[in-house]
Amino acid sequence: MAAYFCQVHFRVVAHTHHGEAVYVVGASPSLGCWEPLNGVPLETDGDSYPNWRTRSAVSLPADASPCEYKYVLVDTAMGAVKAWEGIDGNRVVYLDAEEMAVEDVMHEQPPAPQPEPRGGLSKVRVPSGVDMSGSGAADLDTLSPLPHHHAPPPLVSMNSNVASLGVDTINVDGAPRVPSRGNLDQEFVGDTLELDASDAIMVVSYLLPVHLERSDDGAWVVEWNHDSIVAKKHRRITDAMRVLWVGCPHVELHEELSPEDREALAEALRPFHCVPVFLSRDLHESCYFDLCRSSLWPTFHNVVRTGARQGQYFPPDAWRAYTAVNRSFSDKVMEVYEPGDLVWVHDYHLLLLPSFILRKLRTASVGLFLHTPFPSSEIFRTIPVRDELLRGMLNADLIGFHLFEYARSFLTCCKRMLGLEHEFVPGGFLAVRDQKRTVMVQASHVGIEPEVVAPHLRPVDAAGVPPGFGDERLAAALDGSRVLLGGIDECERLRGITLKLLAFEQLLEMQPEWKGRVAFVQVLVGARNFLPARGEDSDAVRAELRLIAERVNRVAPGSVVLVDVPTVSIAQRMAVWAMLKVAIFSAIREGVNTYPLEYVYARSGDHAGVVVLSEFCSCAHVLNGALRVNVWSTDDLMAAMLRALTMSDAERIARQQRDLIFVVSNTTASWAERFFVDLKTVGARSHKGDEQPMAIGFGLAGFRCVGMGAMRALEVTDVLAAYRKTVRRAIFVDWGGTLVPNDDRPLVPSVATEQYAHRSLPHATHHCLEELCHDPRNFVMIVSGLERSHMEQVFGGLPGVSLAAEHGLLYKVGSVPGAHSRGTGHWEQIIESFNDEWKDLAHAIVETYAMRTNGSYVQKKGSSIVWRFEEADLEFGSLQAKEMREHLDNLLQGYPVSVHVGKGYVEIKPAGVDKGVIVDHMVNHLNAHAGGVDFVLCVGDDSADEKMFAALKKRFGGGPGSPGGGGYPPHHYPAPHHHAHHSQSVHHGPGGTAARVFCATVGRKPSNAPYYVNDHEEVIELLQSLRLHSTRSNRNRSLTDLNRLGGAHGSQGRSHHSGHVAYVPGMMGAAASHAQLPPGGDGPLYRAAASAAAANAGGGGLYGRWGGGFSGSEDTLPTGRDWSMQRRASGSEVINRDRHRTHLGSHGHGSPADL
């Protein structure tokens, strides 16, 4: 009869990725009651992986009911569930023995359970006399052979299915059931991609990961340098797809090679798929030693140099060399790049490379991985070219760091220096929002490759002097009478070697019984990957270490052994790890160091060692079994050494087994696979659909790729074509930044925030607006956030212009298309009653926050109050803005106000008032009083103007290329006729034609507008072009009129142009006359308008009552006239069109219906 409890040993074959552990979870309380994190963890080691087993037997109730269970993958670092195994239903085991073992293969569907014999899975019954308490593989292997190893799972990102799942269904017998993998894939994986044979990867690093030597006959001998993280270590990736390595051969950096040697070296590297980048020795030394090692490397490790040599800290020549090296790498990438390649850039030597690549390959998927720490924002801002470096990094699609701590510092710098926000996104990523472009950030620690390390392992009990060391003192320390502590480190100050020697000295002083029983062996490495540090720092550290060693050895002879070697191979390291019972790594600041991982792997089983790690080591966050200590505290470090020396065998083995799981599962190959898959997925999402990234800005600090949607440059020819064919036109133009340039930030913002409000418009701009307002087909409104008094001061002399002040709270209507009057000219309020009792209370609150936030100030803008914190610390300002908004929302409840938080400001304004509301209101007004609109032009430059664009898009719909969105007009417009008043839902112009809508933002940036113009000067050029095609009421154009328009007007913005002359044939019967265009405009927009004006003038296009000879219909344009319009983009072709028109009448007069 079975016992009351059954002791069950679970064994499963499971292939895992970085940071993953296998848990068994089931319905029994001993299995966590279906709570994954309360389940039983399984263990593995380097010898038995991928076989996982429970450390000890699990006690389960032995009754007639079967026990249901399932395996789950858990992220050990985050403590979160990653994925349940992909089988239908649950596994079932019948417990009918005192002790038994259960063997499974993860993700393999088990056979249907049979009631007799008990147990639906492959299992064995173990006699009670067999000891199953040990964790060694030999005990369990005596029971039955393990299932055959299955192929590893596809290369899917570890971040693709991060989720914490509970129970979603209940079986008929009441047992919980876990969702199947099919549901998981659909719900959590989304569009995560996999690597396949069609993919190609380009690994770009400063040094090629190869050893290069010359043979006796002068031929090049090439071998992989397995100490390099990016070296080829596993054939799983390289055999499945094309992989190229791009970098400098290290021999080229030490000696100048002739062209013949370079060619021979390139040929020798070709079988290794390595593409060399040849740099001159001077360029390399200036870039690497003068900038990278002397400036960037200390700064990235949070070290700032001050003193007399500060002027030499960041030499300009070294920065020019750095940019030249990055440009040389980009040229080489261009040579070998093929469409669809994934480009993986490594480390701080090539931070500008993503920018150089994207200048030429806008759709390339570029990833960047930084193998150093990232400094805090206070330290990073000391770099003179900080913006250039940040922008270079942000031009990558995916940025990787070894630790979240480093990623957090990077995100903080983006926030404080560039004002870019970040957020968590599904899949375990962090995302930096750069306007409409998203840059993904991941934290993933690299590992080692056990297949590379295993051939060099040394038996612990047969440890001897490592090959090539040849130190007599080291041989004396290996006599077997001493316990060895120590480590292997580059001879650099940031490695903290001095700190651990001082702690060891204190150990011998405070614990004298250890004298003669322990020895400290420290291996000092001069260089890693052939690039040593500057000699001054290394020599100073060596001198300090020798002084400490001599002092300790005088008291306890032979207690400290310093071994100085230029480089250290894998075989030498394995020999050292076999010697050391305690390995101590005391780095002060560190990017990545795989030596602790090697030590864990080298000493497994009964000979497990103890790792003492500094809290500032990168491995301290992944090796949970190590003794972590603050190395700045000598007492704490000494205590950790003493604990490691006196630790019991059971604890020592347990700690090593805990860390071994990470080491064997998080290999270098799996780390690379995760990055490749994530880069492919992120790149596919970035370039999916029509929303392609667009490059904007100039220089290294300004150039960047942003998401621009379907935006394109506004073509004046399209606007003019629609303008001439329409008769109900609405023009909405912002003021500051659109009609006139925005001034620089005033010195006293509270007194004079908008200085352009206190000066008059340039004469040419004033005249242009006046002419547009005189056209009876036009409705022109200037929309601004300033007060009514400011707008009256500047625009009060323009008859017929409509004005909207304070973002549309107050407005007055000028002339309306089709009406002979110029409007009443009185101001109205868009909301019936405006209660401003809230302003005093809101102002008092905002002033309080302004006093508490250095660099912020309060601005009153008529009906609104704005708190600006652009000049304050953006991170602190954002926190204050969030708190202020909650404070205002609570205190202003019941008042008709809204609180809006923008980038660098908080605005409190009347609810239901913005530029979009006033624009929509005026379109309704035109529908009611002018028969609708068939042409809309809306131009603005800032975030407030986005409301106008959004309102017009919502009302008329469409985008570039559609009638309502400002695309090319339909080929035929019916003749216009008089309309009754339209309701608010009318979206068409006269005659049922779709309105032509052109929304443009000033500046090339993401926007709700489908078009952009470069600056305010192009806005004026566009309006001047429209003015040339406008019809002034109650007069015919003559040559005298045209000369008067361009006569004495000063040049606005570009004084070096005296004007333009356009040939206007057939004007008022003149044979061949010349009309001077106003010199106030220049550029392609203005020249295209002049060309179009000259071509159409003969048919009355510039004169004629109520339409000047054509009414806007296709049938009313000049007859038999060839006309050409030059496209505004540089190098664009000239489009010639031959249109056959029918003139309305001999005098060029239109009918009243043409209005």
mmCIF file of N, CA, C and O in Angstrom, residues 403 405-406 585-590 612-621 627-632 636:
data_model
loop_
_atom_site.group_PDB
_atom_site.id
_atom_site.type_symbol
_atom_site.label_atom_id
_atom_site.label_comp_id
_atom_site.label_asym_id
_atom_site.label_seq_id
_atom_site.Cartn_x
_atom_site.Cartn_y
_atom_site.Cartn_z
ATOM 1 N N LEU A 403 23.156 46.230 -18.188
ATOM 2 C CA LEU A 403 22.371 46.347 -16.964
ATOM 3 C C LEU A 403 21.339 47.452 -17.110
ATOM 4 O O LEU A 403 21.547 48.440 -17.826
ATOM 5 N N GLU A 405 20.666 49.493 -14.832
ATOM 6 C CA GLU A 405 21.248 50.674 -14.195
ATOM 7 C C GLU A 405 21.868 51.599 -15.235
ATOM 8 O O GLU A 405 21.725 52.822 -15.166
ATOM 9 N N TYR A 406 22.564 51.014 -16.215
ATOM 10 C CA TYR A 406 23.173 51.822 -17.259
ATOM 11 C C TYR A 406 22.110 52.376 -18.207
ATOM 12 O O TYR A 406 22.209 53.523 -18.653
ATOM 13 N N PHE A 585 36.469 39.954 -7.022
ATOM 14 C CA PHE A 585 36.384 40.962 -8.072
ATOM 15 C C PHE A 585 35.862 42.250 -7.425
ATOM 16 O O PHE A 585 34.718 42.295 -6.979
ATOM 17 N N SER A 586 36.718 43.254 -7.373
ATOM 18 C CA SER A 586 36.426 44.440 -6.575
ATOM 19 C C SER A 586 36.367 45.706 -7.412
ATOM 20 O O SER A 586 36.861 46.757 -7.009
ATOM 21 N N ALA A 587 35.779 45.626 -8.601
ATOM 22 C CA ALA A 587 35.737 46.790 -9.492
ATOM 23 C C ALA A 587 34.955 47.936 -8.847
ATOM 24 O O ALA A 587 33.936 47.731 -8.175
ATOM 25 N N ILE A 588 35.444 49.129 -9.073
ATOM 26 C CA ILE A 588 34.751 50.332 -8.602
ATOM 27 C C ILE A 588 33.637 50.720 -9.568
ATOM 28 O O ILE A 588 32.566 51.143 -9.156
ATOM 29 N N ARG A 589 33.895 50.578 -10.836
ATOM 30 C CA ARG A 589 32.909 50.863 -11.879
ATOM 31 C C ARG A 589 33.280 50.002 -13.061
ATOM 32 O O ARG A 589 34.437 49.961 -13.479
ATOM 33 N N GLU A 590 32.294 49.308 -13.635
ATOM 34 C CA GLU A 590 32.621 48.294 -14.630
ATOM 35 C C GLU A 590 31.498 48.178 -15.641
ATOM 36 O O GLU A 590 30.322 48.260 -15.305
ATOM 37 N N VAL A 612 33.391 36.467 -4.550
ATOM 38 C CA VAL A 612 33.145 37.710 -3.823
ATOM 39 C C VAL A 612 33.107 38.826 -4.861
ATOM 40 O O VAL A 612 34.100 39.068 -5.555
ATOM 41 N N LEU A 613 31.959 39.482 -4.962
ATOM 42 C CA LEU A 613 31.750 40.467 -6.020
ATOM 43 C C LEU A 613 31.494 41.844 -5.428
ATOM 44 O O LEU A 613 30.739 41.996 -4.461
ATOM 45 N N SER A 614 32.103 42.825 -6.042
ATOM 46 C CA SER A 614 31.763 44.202 -5.723
ATOM 47 C C SER A 614 30.349 44.507 -6.193
ATOM 48 O O SER A 614 29.893 43.997 -7.225
ATOM 49 N N GLU A 615 29.645 45.317 -5.442
ATOM 50 C CA GLU A 615 28.303 45.729 -5.847
ATOM 51 C C GLU A 615 28.310 46.489 -7.157
ATOM 52 O O GLU A 615 27.273 46.616 -7.809
ATOM 53 N N PHE A 616 29.473 46.997 -7.553
ATOM 54 C CA PHE A 616 29.576 47.808 -8.754
ATOM 55 C C PHE A 616 30.010 46.996 -9.964
ATOM 56 O O PHE A 616 30.176 47.551 -11.042
ATOM 57 N N CYS A 617 30.191 45.686 -9.792
ATOM 58 C CA CYS A 617 30.470 44.805 -10.922
ATOM 59 C C CYS A 617 29.178 44.529 -11.678
ATOM 60 O O CYS A 617 28.099 44.420 -11.080
ATOM 61 N N SER A 618 29.295 44.369 -12.978
ATOM 62 C CA SER A 618 28.099 44.060 -13.760
ATOM 63 C C SER A 618 27.540 42.690 -13.395
ATOM 64 O O SER A 618 26.322 42.500 -13.334
ATOM 65 N N CYS A 619 28.410 41.723 -13.113
ATOM 66 C CA CYS A 619 27.940 40.371 -12.797
ATOM 67 C C CYS A 619 27.238 40.294 -11.448
ATOM 68 O O CYS A 619 26.578 39.286 -11.158
ATOM 69 N N ALA A 620 27.399 41.309 -10.596
ATOM 70 C CA ALA A 620 26.736 41.279 -9.299
ATOM 71 C C ALA A 620 25.220 41.256 -9.429
ATOM 72 O O ALA A 620 24.522 40.840 -8.498
ATOM 73 N N HIS A 621 24.705 41.655 -10.565
ATOM 74 C CA HIS A 621 23.262 41.685 -10.769
ATOM 75 C C HIS A 621 22.732 40.376 -11.352
ATOM 76 O O HIS A 621 21.516 40.215 -11.455
ATOM 77 N N LEU A 627 28.873 36.431 -3.026
ATOM 78 C CA LEU A 627 28.855 37.320 -1.864
ATOM 79 C C LEU A 627 29.070 38.738 -2.369
ATOM 80 O O LEU A 627 30.161 39.095 -2.832
ATOM 81 N N ARG A 628 28.040 39.549 -2.309
ATOM 82 C CA ARG A 628 28.126 40.918 -2.809
ATOM 83 C C ARG A 628 28.482 41.859 -1.669
ATOM 84 O O ARG A 628 27.918 41.761 -0.568
ATOM 85 N N VAL A 629 29.371 42.814 -1.960
ATOM 86 C CA VAL A 629 29.907 43.650 -0.904
ATOM 87 C C VAL A 629 30.227 45.026 -1.470
ATOM 88 O O VAL A 629 30.531 45.174 -2.667
ATOM 89 N N ASN A 630 30.147 46.029 -0.599
ATOM 90 C CA ASN A 630 30.575 47.377 -0.932
ATOM 91 C C ASN A 630 32.093 47.443 -0.736
ATOM 92 O O ASN A 630 32.588 47.488 0.396
ATOM 93 N N VAL A 631 32.843 47.463 -1.831
ATOM 94 C CA VAL A 631 34.296 47.367 -1.731
ATOM 95 C C VAL A 631 34.923 48.628 -1.155
ATOM 96 O O VAL A 631 36.102 48.615 -0.771
ATOM 97 N N TRP A 632 34.171 49.712 -1.072
ATOM 98 C CA TRP A 632 34.704 50.921 -0.449
ATOM 99 C C TRP A 632 34.817 50.754 1.066
ATOM 100 O O TRP A 632 35.528 51.518 1.717
ATOM 101 N N ASP A 636 33.788 45.585 5.422
ATOM 102 C CA ASP A 636 32.844 44.685 4.760
ATOM 103 C C ASP A 636 33.559 43.724 3.820
ATOM 104 O O ASP A 636 33.214 42.532 3.745
#
